[in-house]
Short mmCIF file of C-alpha atoms in Angstrom, two decimals:
data_model
loop_
_atom_site.label_atom_id
_atom_site.label_comp_id
_atom_site.label_asym_id
_atom_site.label_seq_id
_atom_site.Cartn_x
_atom_site.Cartn_y
_atom_site.Cartn_z
CA MET A 18 174.15 149.32 138.47
CA ASN A 19 177.54 147.76 139.31
CA THR A 20 177.80 144.01 139.76
CA ASP A 21 180.03 142.40 142.39
CA VAL A 22 181.91 139.92 140.19
CA ASN A 23 183.01 137.73 143.09
CA GLU A 24 179.48 137.61 144.52
CA SER A 25 178.10 136.71 141.10
CA PHE A 26 180.79 134.06 140.69
CA ALA A 27 179.96 132.49 144.07
CA ALA A 28 176.27 132.41 143.20
CA GLN A 29 176.92 130.68 139.88
CA ARG A 30 179.17 128.11 141.57
CA ALA A 31 176.37 127.38 144.04
CA ASP A 32 173.90 126.95 141.19
CA GLN A 33 176.27 124.57 139.40
CA ALA A 34 176.76 122.52 142.60
CA THR A 35 173.00 122.23 143.04
CA ALA A 36 172.64 121.12 139.43
CA ALA A 37 175.29 118.44 139.98
CA ARG A 38 173.42 117.09 143.02
CA ASN A 39 170.22 116.91 141.01
CA TRP A 40 171.87 115.18 138.05
CA GLU A 41 171.41 111.61 139.26
CA GLU A 42 167.67 112.10 139.74
CA GLU A 43 167.37 113.75 136.31
CA LEU A 44 169.47 111.00 134.75
CA GLN A 45 167.18 108.24 136.03
CA ARG A 46 164.15 110.11 134.67
CA ARG A 47 165.74 110.51 131.23
CA LEU A 48 166.90 106.89 131.11
CA ALA A 49 163.38 105.71 131.97
CA ALA A 50 161.91 108.00 129.33
CA GLY A 51 164.36 106.72 126.71
CA THR A 52 165.77 110.16 125.91
CA VAL A 53 169.34 109.11 126.80
CA GLU A 54 171.23 105.82 126.78
CA ARG A 55 174.19 104.61 128.82
CA LEU A 56 177.38 103.82 126.90
CA SER A 57 179.87 101.07 127.76
CA ASP A 58 182.47 103.58 129.00
CA GLY A 59 180.12 105.14 131.56
CA ARG A 60 179.12 108.12 129.45
CA TYR A 61 175.68 108.82 127.97
CA ARG A 62 174.32 109.60 124.51
CA VAL A 63 171.35 111.94 123.93
CA LEU A 64 168.74 110.18 121.75
CA THR A 65 166.11 112.86 121.11
CA GLY A 66 165.80 116.58 120.43
CA TRP A 67 167.99 119.01 118.49
CA ASP A 68 171.09 117.76 120.34
CA ALA A 69 170.48 114.09 119.51
CA GLY A 70 173.81 112.27 119.31
CA GLU A 71 175.56 114.56 121.79
CA ILE A 72 177.79 112.72 124.27
CA LEU A 73 177.51 113.49 127.99
CA SER A 74 180.09 112.65 130.62
CA ALA A 75 179.37 110.29 133.54
CA GLN A 76 178.32 113.42 135.46
CA GLY A 77 175.92 114.44 132.71
CA LEU A 78 178.03 117.28 131.36
CA PRO A 79 178.51 117.89 127.64
CA GLN A 80 181.97 116.80 126.49
CA HIS A 81 184.11 119.90 126.24
CA GLY A 82 187.03 118.92 123.97
CA LEU A 83 189.56 120.79 126.12
CA ASP A 84 193.10 119.45 126.44
CA LEU A 85 193.55 117.24 129.53
CA SER A 86 197.22 116.34 128.99
CA LEU A 87 198.32 117.82 132.31
CA GLY A 88 195.50 116.28 134.34
CA THR A 89 193.19 119.31 134.35
CA ALA A 90 191.25 121.10 131.64
CA ALA A 91 193.48 123.55 129.74
CA LEU A 92 191.36 126.64 130.20
CA TYR A 93 191.61 130.10 131.72
CA SER A 94 188.44 132.18 131.89
CA ALA A 95 187.33 135.49 133.35
CA VAL A 96 183.81 134.17 134.01
CA PRO A 97 182.42 130.88 135.36
CA ALA A 98 181.84 128.71 132.31
CA TRP A 99 182.61 125.31 130.80
CA HIS A 100 180.91 123.61 133.78
CA GLU A 101 183.47 124.87 136.34
CA LEU A 102 186.38 123.48 134.34
CA GLY A 103 189.76 125.17 134.19
CA ASN A 104 191.09 128.15 136.13
CA ILE A 105 188.75 131.08 136.67
CA ILE A 106 189.81 134.59 137.68
CA PRO A 107 186.60 136.60 138.24
CA GLY A 108 186.86 139.79 136.21
CA GLY A 109 189.90 138.55 134.30
CA THR A 110 193.54 139.61 134.22
CA SER A 111 195.83 141.63 131.95
CA ASP A 112 198.92 139.47 132.69
CA ILE A 113 199.78 137.40 129.61
CA ASP A 114 202.16 135.12 131.54
CA LYS A 115 199.39 134.22 133.96
CA VAL A 116 196.98 133.63 131.08
CA LEU A 117 199.39 131.25 129.36
CA GLU A 118 200.00 129.33 132.58
CA LEU A 119 196.39 129.09 133.74
CA GLY A 120 195.18 128.36 130.23
CA GLY A 121 197.50 125.37 129.99
CA ILE A 122 199.29 126.78 126.94
CA ALA A 123 202.65 127.78 128.42
CA TYR A 124 204.30 124.79 126.72
CA ARG A 125 206.66 125.08 123.77
CA VAL A 126 206.57 123.04 120.57
CA GLU A 127 209.55 121.51 118.76
CA SER A 128 209.98 119.84 115.39
CA VAL A 129 211.56 116.37 115.26
CA PRO A 130 212.33 114.11 112.28
CA ALA A 131 209.63 111.71 111.16
CA LEU A 132 210.92 108.14 111.47
CA TYR A 133 209.59 104.87 110.07
CA PRO A 134 210.66 101.22 110.33
CA TRP A 135 211.89 99.39 107.23
CA ASN A 136 213.38 95.89 107.09
CA GLY A 137 214.52 95.99 110.69
CA GLU A 138 216.01 99.48 110.56
CA THR A 139 214.72 102.97 111.32
CA ARG A 140 214.72 105.44 108.46
CA VAL A 141 214.17 109.21 108.36
CA ASP A 142 211.54 110.83 106.14
CA GLN A 143 213.32 113.86 104.67
CA GLU A 144 210.07 115.62 103.75
CA LEU A 145 208.11 115.24 107.00
CA HIS A 146 208.58 116.28 110.63
CA HIS A 147 206.50 115.83 113.76
CA THR A 148 205.55 118.75 115.98
CA VAL A 149 205.94 117.71 119.63
CA ARG A 150 204.99 119.27 122.96
CA THR A 151 208.08 119.79 125.11
CA ASP A 152 206.18 119.29 128.39
CA THR A 153 204.55 115.93 127.60
CA GLY A 154 206.41 114.69 124.52
CA ALA A 155 203.08 114.19 122.75
CA SER A 156 203.08 114.36 118.95
CA LEU A 157 200.75 117.08 117.71
CA GLY A 158 200.94 116.44 113.99
CA ALA A 159 202.97 115.63 110.89
CA VAL A 160 204.04 118.70 108.93
CA ARG A 161 205.91 119.29 105.70
CA LYS A 162 209.52 120.39 105.47
CA GLY A 163 209.75 124.16 105.87
CA TYR A 164 206.84 124.38 108.34
CA GLU A 165 207.64 127.12 110.85
CA ILE A 166 206.38 126.67 114.40
CA ILE A 167 204.71 129.71 115.93
CA GLN A 168 205.14 129.30 119.67
CA ASN A 169 202.10 129.95 121.86
CA ARG A 170 203.66 132.91 123.64
CA ARG A 171 205.05 134.39 120.44
CA ALA A 172 201.68 134.04 118.76
CA PHE A 173 199.82 135.94 121.46
CA GLU A 174 202.32 138.36 122.96
CA PHE A 175 201.81 140.91 120.20
CA LEU A 176 198.24 141.33 121.46
CA GLN A 177 199.73 142.47 124.77
CA GLN A 178 200.17 145.91 123.23
CA LEU A 179 196.40 146.31 123.19
CA VAL A 180 196.28 145.42 126.87
CA ASN A 181 198.90 148.05 127.61
CA ASP A 182 197.36 150.71 125.38
CA HIS A 183 193.63 150.16 125.76
CA GLU A 184 193.14 148.45 129.14
CA ALA A 185 191.75 145.38 127.46
CA VAL A 186 191.37 142.20 129.52
CA TRP A 187 192.19 138.61 128.63
CA GLU A 188 188.78 136.91 128.66
CA SER A 189 189.74 133.29 128.04
CA ALA A 190 192.52 131.04 126.80
CA GLY A 191 192.90 127.33 126.34
CA ALA A 192 193.91 124.34 124.28
CA LEU A 193 191.83 121.82 122.34
CA ARG A 194 192.50 118.35 120.95
CA GLY A 195 195.51 117.58 123.12
CA GLY A 196 197.10 120.97 122.51
CA LYS A 197 196.95 120.82 118.72
CA LYS A 198 194.92 124.02 118.66
CA VAL A 199 195.15 126.93 121.11
CA PHE A 200 193.20 130.17 121.49
CA VAL A 201 193.16 133.43 123.43
CA ALA A 202 190.20 135.82 123.58
CA MET A 203 190.64 139.46 124.58
CA ARG A 204 187.75 141.69 125.67
CA LEU A 205 188.07 145.35 124.72
CA PRO A 206 187.14 147.89 127.41
CA GLN A 207 184.28 149.70 125.68
CA HIS A 208 180.90 148.25 124.73
CA VAL A 209 179.53 148.82 121.24
CA VAL A 210 176.01 150.22 121.04
CA VAL A 211 173.67 149.63 118.10
CA ASP A 212 170.97 152.26 117.53
CA ALA A 213 171.54 154.08 120.82
CA GLU A 214 168.41 156.21 120.35
CA GLY A 215 166.25 153.20 119.48
CA ILE A 216 166.76 149.58 120.52
CA ASN A 217 170.01 150.48 122.34
CA ASP A 218 171.51 147.01 121.80
CA ARG A 219 174.81 146.50 123.65
CA VAL A 220 177.50 144.31 122.09
CA VAL A 221 180.78 143.20 123.69
CA PRO A 222 183.85 143.62 121.43
CA PHE A 223 186.44 140.82 121.39
CA ILE A 224 189.64 140.01 119.54
CA VAL A 225 190.48 136.31 119.29
CA ALA A 226 193.82 134.75 118.35
CA ILE A 227 193.88 131.11 117.18
CA ASN A 228 196.96 129.00 116.54
CA SER A 229 197.46 125.36 115.50
CA HIS A 230 200.43 123.03 115.81
CA ASP A 231 199.31 120.14 113.60
CA GLY A 232 199.53 121.80 110.19
CA SER A 233 195.76 122.01 109.83
CA SER A 234 195.37 125.79 109.75
CA SER A 235 197.10 129.15 109.76
CA PHE A 236 197.64 131.43 112.72
CA GLN A 237 194.63 133.76 112.77
CA VAL A 238 193.41 136.87 114.54
CA VAL A 239 189.74 137.78 114.24
CA VAL A 240 187.48 140.52 115.60
CA THR A 241 184.33 139.07 117.10
CA PRO A 242 181.37 141.15 118.29
CA TRP A 243 179.46 139.13 120.90
CA ARG A 244 175.83 139.80 121.82
CA PRO A 245 175.29 138.73 125.47
CA VAL A 246 171.49 138.59 125.26
CA CYS A 247 171.65 135.40 123.20
CA GLY A 248 175.31 134.40 123.07
CA ASN A 249 175.64 135.03 119.33
CA THR A 250 178.93 135.84 117.64
CA GLU A 251 178.15 138.61 115.17
CA ARG A 252 181.38 138.36 113.18
CA LEU A 253 180.79 139.51 109.61
CA ALA A 254 182.47 141.61 106.99
CA VAL A 255 181.61 145.29 106.74
CA GLU A 256 182.75 147.87 104.22
CA HIS A 257 186.35 149.13 104.47
CA ALA A 258 187.15 147.19 107.66
CA PHE A 259 189.31 144.19 108.46
CA THR A 260 187.79 141.25 110.33
CA ARG A 261 190.57 138.67 110.07
CA TRP A 262 194.35 138.32 109.74
CA SER A 263 195.82 135.00 108.67
CA ILE A 264 199.49 134.01 108.68
CA ARG A 265 200.70 130.70 107.26
CA HIS A 266 203.30 128.60 109.09
CA THR A 267 206.02 129.26 106.53
CA ARG A 268 209.46 130.83 106.63
CA ARG A 269 209.52 134.23 108.38
CA ALA A 270 206.04 133.68 109.79
CA THR A 271 206.99 135.32 113.07
CA ASP A 272 208.16 138.41 111.19
CA ARG A 273 204.74 138.68 109.60
CA ILE A 274 203.16 138.46 113.04
CA GLN A 275 205.03 141.61 113.98
CA ALA A 276 203.70 143.29 110.84
CA ALA A 277 200.16 142.18 111.68
CA ARG A 278 200.52 143.77 115.09
CA ARG A 279 200.52 147.19 113.46
CA THR A 280 197.09 146.52 111.97
CA LEU A 281 195.33 145.69 115.24
CA GLY A 282 194.34 149.30 115.69
CA LEU A 283 192.01 148.70 112.76
CA SER A 284 189.86 146.55 115.03
CA ILE A 285 188.55 149.67 116.72
CA LYS A 286 187.66 151.10 113.31
CA TYR A 287 185.92 147.82 112.48
CA TYR A 288 183.65 148.10 115.51
CA ASP A 289 182.81 151.74 114.74
CA ARG A 290 181.91 150.84 111.16
CA TRP A 291 180.05 147.71 112.26
CA ALA A 292 177.92 149.67 114.73
CA ASP A 293 177.00 152.21 112.03
CA GLU A 294 175.86 149.51 109.60
CA GLU A 295 173.95 147.58 112.27
CA THR A 296 172.18 150.77 113.31
CA ALA A 297 171.14 151.29 109.68
CA LEU A 298 169.67 147.77 109.62
CA ALA A 299 167.82 148.42 112.89
CA ARG A 300 166.09 151.35 111.18
CA THR A 301 165.13 149.39 108.04
CA ASP A 302 161.70 147.73 108.10
CA LEU A 303 161.49 144.24 106.61
CA ALA A 304 158.51 142.44 105.10
CA ILE A 305 158.15 138.68 105.53
CA ASP A 306 158.49 138.14 101.77
CA GLU A 307 161.85 139.87 101.87
CA TYR A 308 162.92 137.63 104.75
CA ASN A 309 161.91 134.55 102.76
CA ARG A 310 163.96 135.74 99.81
CA LEU A 311 166.94 136.17 102.13
CA ILE A 312 166.56 132.57 103.34
CA ASP A 313 166.41 131.31 99.75
CA THR A 314 169.55 133.29 98.93
CA LEU A 315 171.47 131.68 101.78
CA TRP A 316 170.09 128.17 101.25
CA GLU A 317 169.06 127.89 97.60
CA PRO A 318 165.99 125.67 97.07
CA ASP A 319 166.54 122.41 95.20
CA ASP A 320 163.54 121.11 93.24
CA THR A 321 165.25 117.71 92.87
CA ALA A 322 165.95 117.26 96.60
CA THR A 323 165.12 113.99 98.30
CA THR A 324 162.28 113.73 100.80
CA ARG A 325 164.77 113.81 103.67
CA LYS A 326 166.48 116.95 102.37
CA THR A 327 163.10 118.59 101.81
CA ARG A 328 162.13 117.90 105.43
CA THR A 329 165.45 119.33 106.58
CA ARG A 330 164.88 122.48 104.52
CA GLU A 331 161.36 122.90 105.93
CA ALA A 332 162.61 122.42 109.50
CA ARG A 333 165.31 125.02 108.91
CA ARG A 334 162.80 127.48 107.47
CA ASP A 335 160.44 126.96 110.43
CA ARG A 336 163.26 127.53 112.88
CA LEU A 337 164.40 130.70 111.08
CA HIS A 338 160.84 132.07 111.10
CA SER A 339 160.51 131.31 114.80
CA LEU A 340 163.80 133.05 115.58
CA PHE A 341 162.80 136.07 113.49
CA ALA A 342 159.48 136.33 115.34
CA GLU A 343 161.24 136.19 118.71
CA GLU A 344 163.78 138.82 117.72
CA ALA A 345 161.13 141.05 116.16
CA GLU A 346 159.30 141.22 119.49
CA ARG A 347 162.35 142.91 120.98
CA THR A 348 163.78 144.96 118.12
CA GLY A 349 160.88 145.26 115.66
CA ARG A 350 160.36 143.62 112.25
CA THR A 351 163.53 145.02 110.79
CA ALA A 352 166.54 143.95 108.75
CA TYR A 353 168.45 143.92 112.03
CA ALA A 354 166.06 141.33 113.49
CA ALA A 355 166.46 139.23 110.35
CA GLU A 356 170.25 139.29 110.58
CA ARG A 357 170.10 138.36 114.27
CA ALA A 358 167.78 135.43 113.47
CA VAL A 359 170.14 134.07 110.81
CA THR A 360 173.11 134.46 113.14
CA ASP A 361 171.26 132.76 115.99
CA TYR A 362 170.40 129.83 113.73
CA LEU A 363 173.98 129.41 112.49
CA ASP A 364 175.47 129.69 115.98
CA HIS A 365 173.09 127.45 117.89
CA TYR A 366 170.74 125.42 115.70
CA ALA A 367 172.38 124.54 112.37
CA PRO A 368 173.02 120.76 112.12
CA ILE A 369 176.59 119.74 112.91
CA ARG A 370 178.22 116.34 112.46
CA PRO A 371 181.79 116.31 113.82
CA SER A 372 184.05 114.12 111.70
CA ALA A 373 186.69 111.70 112.91
CA ALA A 374 189.30 113.82 111.10
CA SER A 375 188.47 116.78 113.35
CA GLY A 376 189.29 114.78 116.46
CA LEU A 377 185.85 115.67 117.85
CA LYS A 378 183.65 112.92 116.41
CA GLY A 379 180.48 112.59 118.48
CA ASN A 380 181.36 115.72 120.48
CA LYS A 381 178.86 118.29 119.23
CA PRO A 382 179.40 120.98 121.90
CA ALA A 383 183.17 121.08 121.34
CA ALA A 384 182.74 120.97 117.56
CA ARG A 385 180.19 123.79 117.65
CA GLY A 386 182.46 125.86 119.88
CA LEU A 387 185.38 125.33 117.51
CA ARG A 388 183.10 126.23 114.60
CA LEU A 389 182.29 129.56 116.26
CA LEU A 390 185.92 130.13 117.19
CA GLU A 391 187.19 129.58 113.66
CA GLY A 392 184.33 131.44 111.98
CA THR A 393 183.13 128.58 109.79
CA ASP A 394 179.87 130.41 109.07
CA ASP A 395 181.37 133.89 108.62
CA ASP A 396 180.75 133.88 104.86
CA LEU A 397 177.04 133.10 105.29
CA LYS A 398 176.71 135.81 107.93
CA SER A 399 178.46 138.30 105.67
CA THR A 400 176.24 137.35 102.72
CA ALA A 401 173.12 137.93 104.82
CA HIS A 402 174.51 141.27 105.98
CA ARG A 403 175.27 142.47 102.45
CA ARG A 404 171.84 141.45 101.15
CA LEU A 405 170.07 143.22 103.98
CA MET A 406 172.20 146.35 103.60
CA LEU A 407 170.91 146.66 100.04
CA LEU A 408 167.39 147.16 101.41
CA ARG A 409 168.37 150.57 102.75
CA GLN A 410 168.26 151.84 99.16
CA ARG A 411 164.58 151.04 98.59
#
């Protein structure tokens, strides 16, 4: 059945508007119940539940962490999301110039000398420079001498070849933390199917490019399978396939970007290999004892743990068992269900405490989104995948 994207978009906008009208009533109920508190700046803090500590805006929306330097949220998206923030083109576009403009990342970045006052005069630090946005003049970070800026357009234009060759669509693009970090996500045209003759699980293939301008990280391109049924990112390493390219901001970095472009065709091979391995897991039965051993492999028990850490471990184990039971109802008690449960936990339930250094302190939704974007938990997901793949040899 075909879906009218514009009709669906209008319906979601209507739902969001209704939710906004109901917010004040819901807010008063939650304030009276003591589940949220009002902050001095007009925002609210969640006090109970798994999202305790999360900061809500004055309208009751989770804080998004998007760049607001130009007065609006720096975001382009092909689907209604982020609480109606940014610029939405239902169905998406294949025009990179439009993506850069609507995503708020069409600005350039320049390097200027780092200055400091000393005894009434201004001196120049010969080892440091500041990266600065040319549209706002905002400083993005202090970087060492020799740091090479990778401009937003230069960083992403090499992905345009996939758009031209494979009819891929730009899914989203935006900037975080005042433009210090930018991203573009591309949706490939074909779905990936796991165990077509069995559970027939459909997965959407993406390629995501991430760039930073504050010296905190390399330019990266990652392949990211996304499972719509639960919103999980299934990014993990499989045999003989590339999942990530990383290029440091050093001399000739842009030349290496051109070299990386030639490897993007491997992303298709990654998804083919990934689907084969996931299908194998979907056909591998799993006993509960084996699932418990997997959990202990990922989070090794500590006999000397404090009472608090013991409670945390027990809560994690309970959540993982609950997620496995839910997944098993749909896909069977298999290694595939176990991997999905671990991924679901890491993506949506694992504790997260944004630090001040990240620029997202107190902003759990933005920090969790950045965690997914950068693949913080990729190693754990890959470890779970490798351990479960070994069960095929029983």
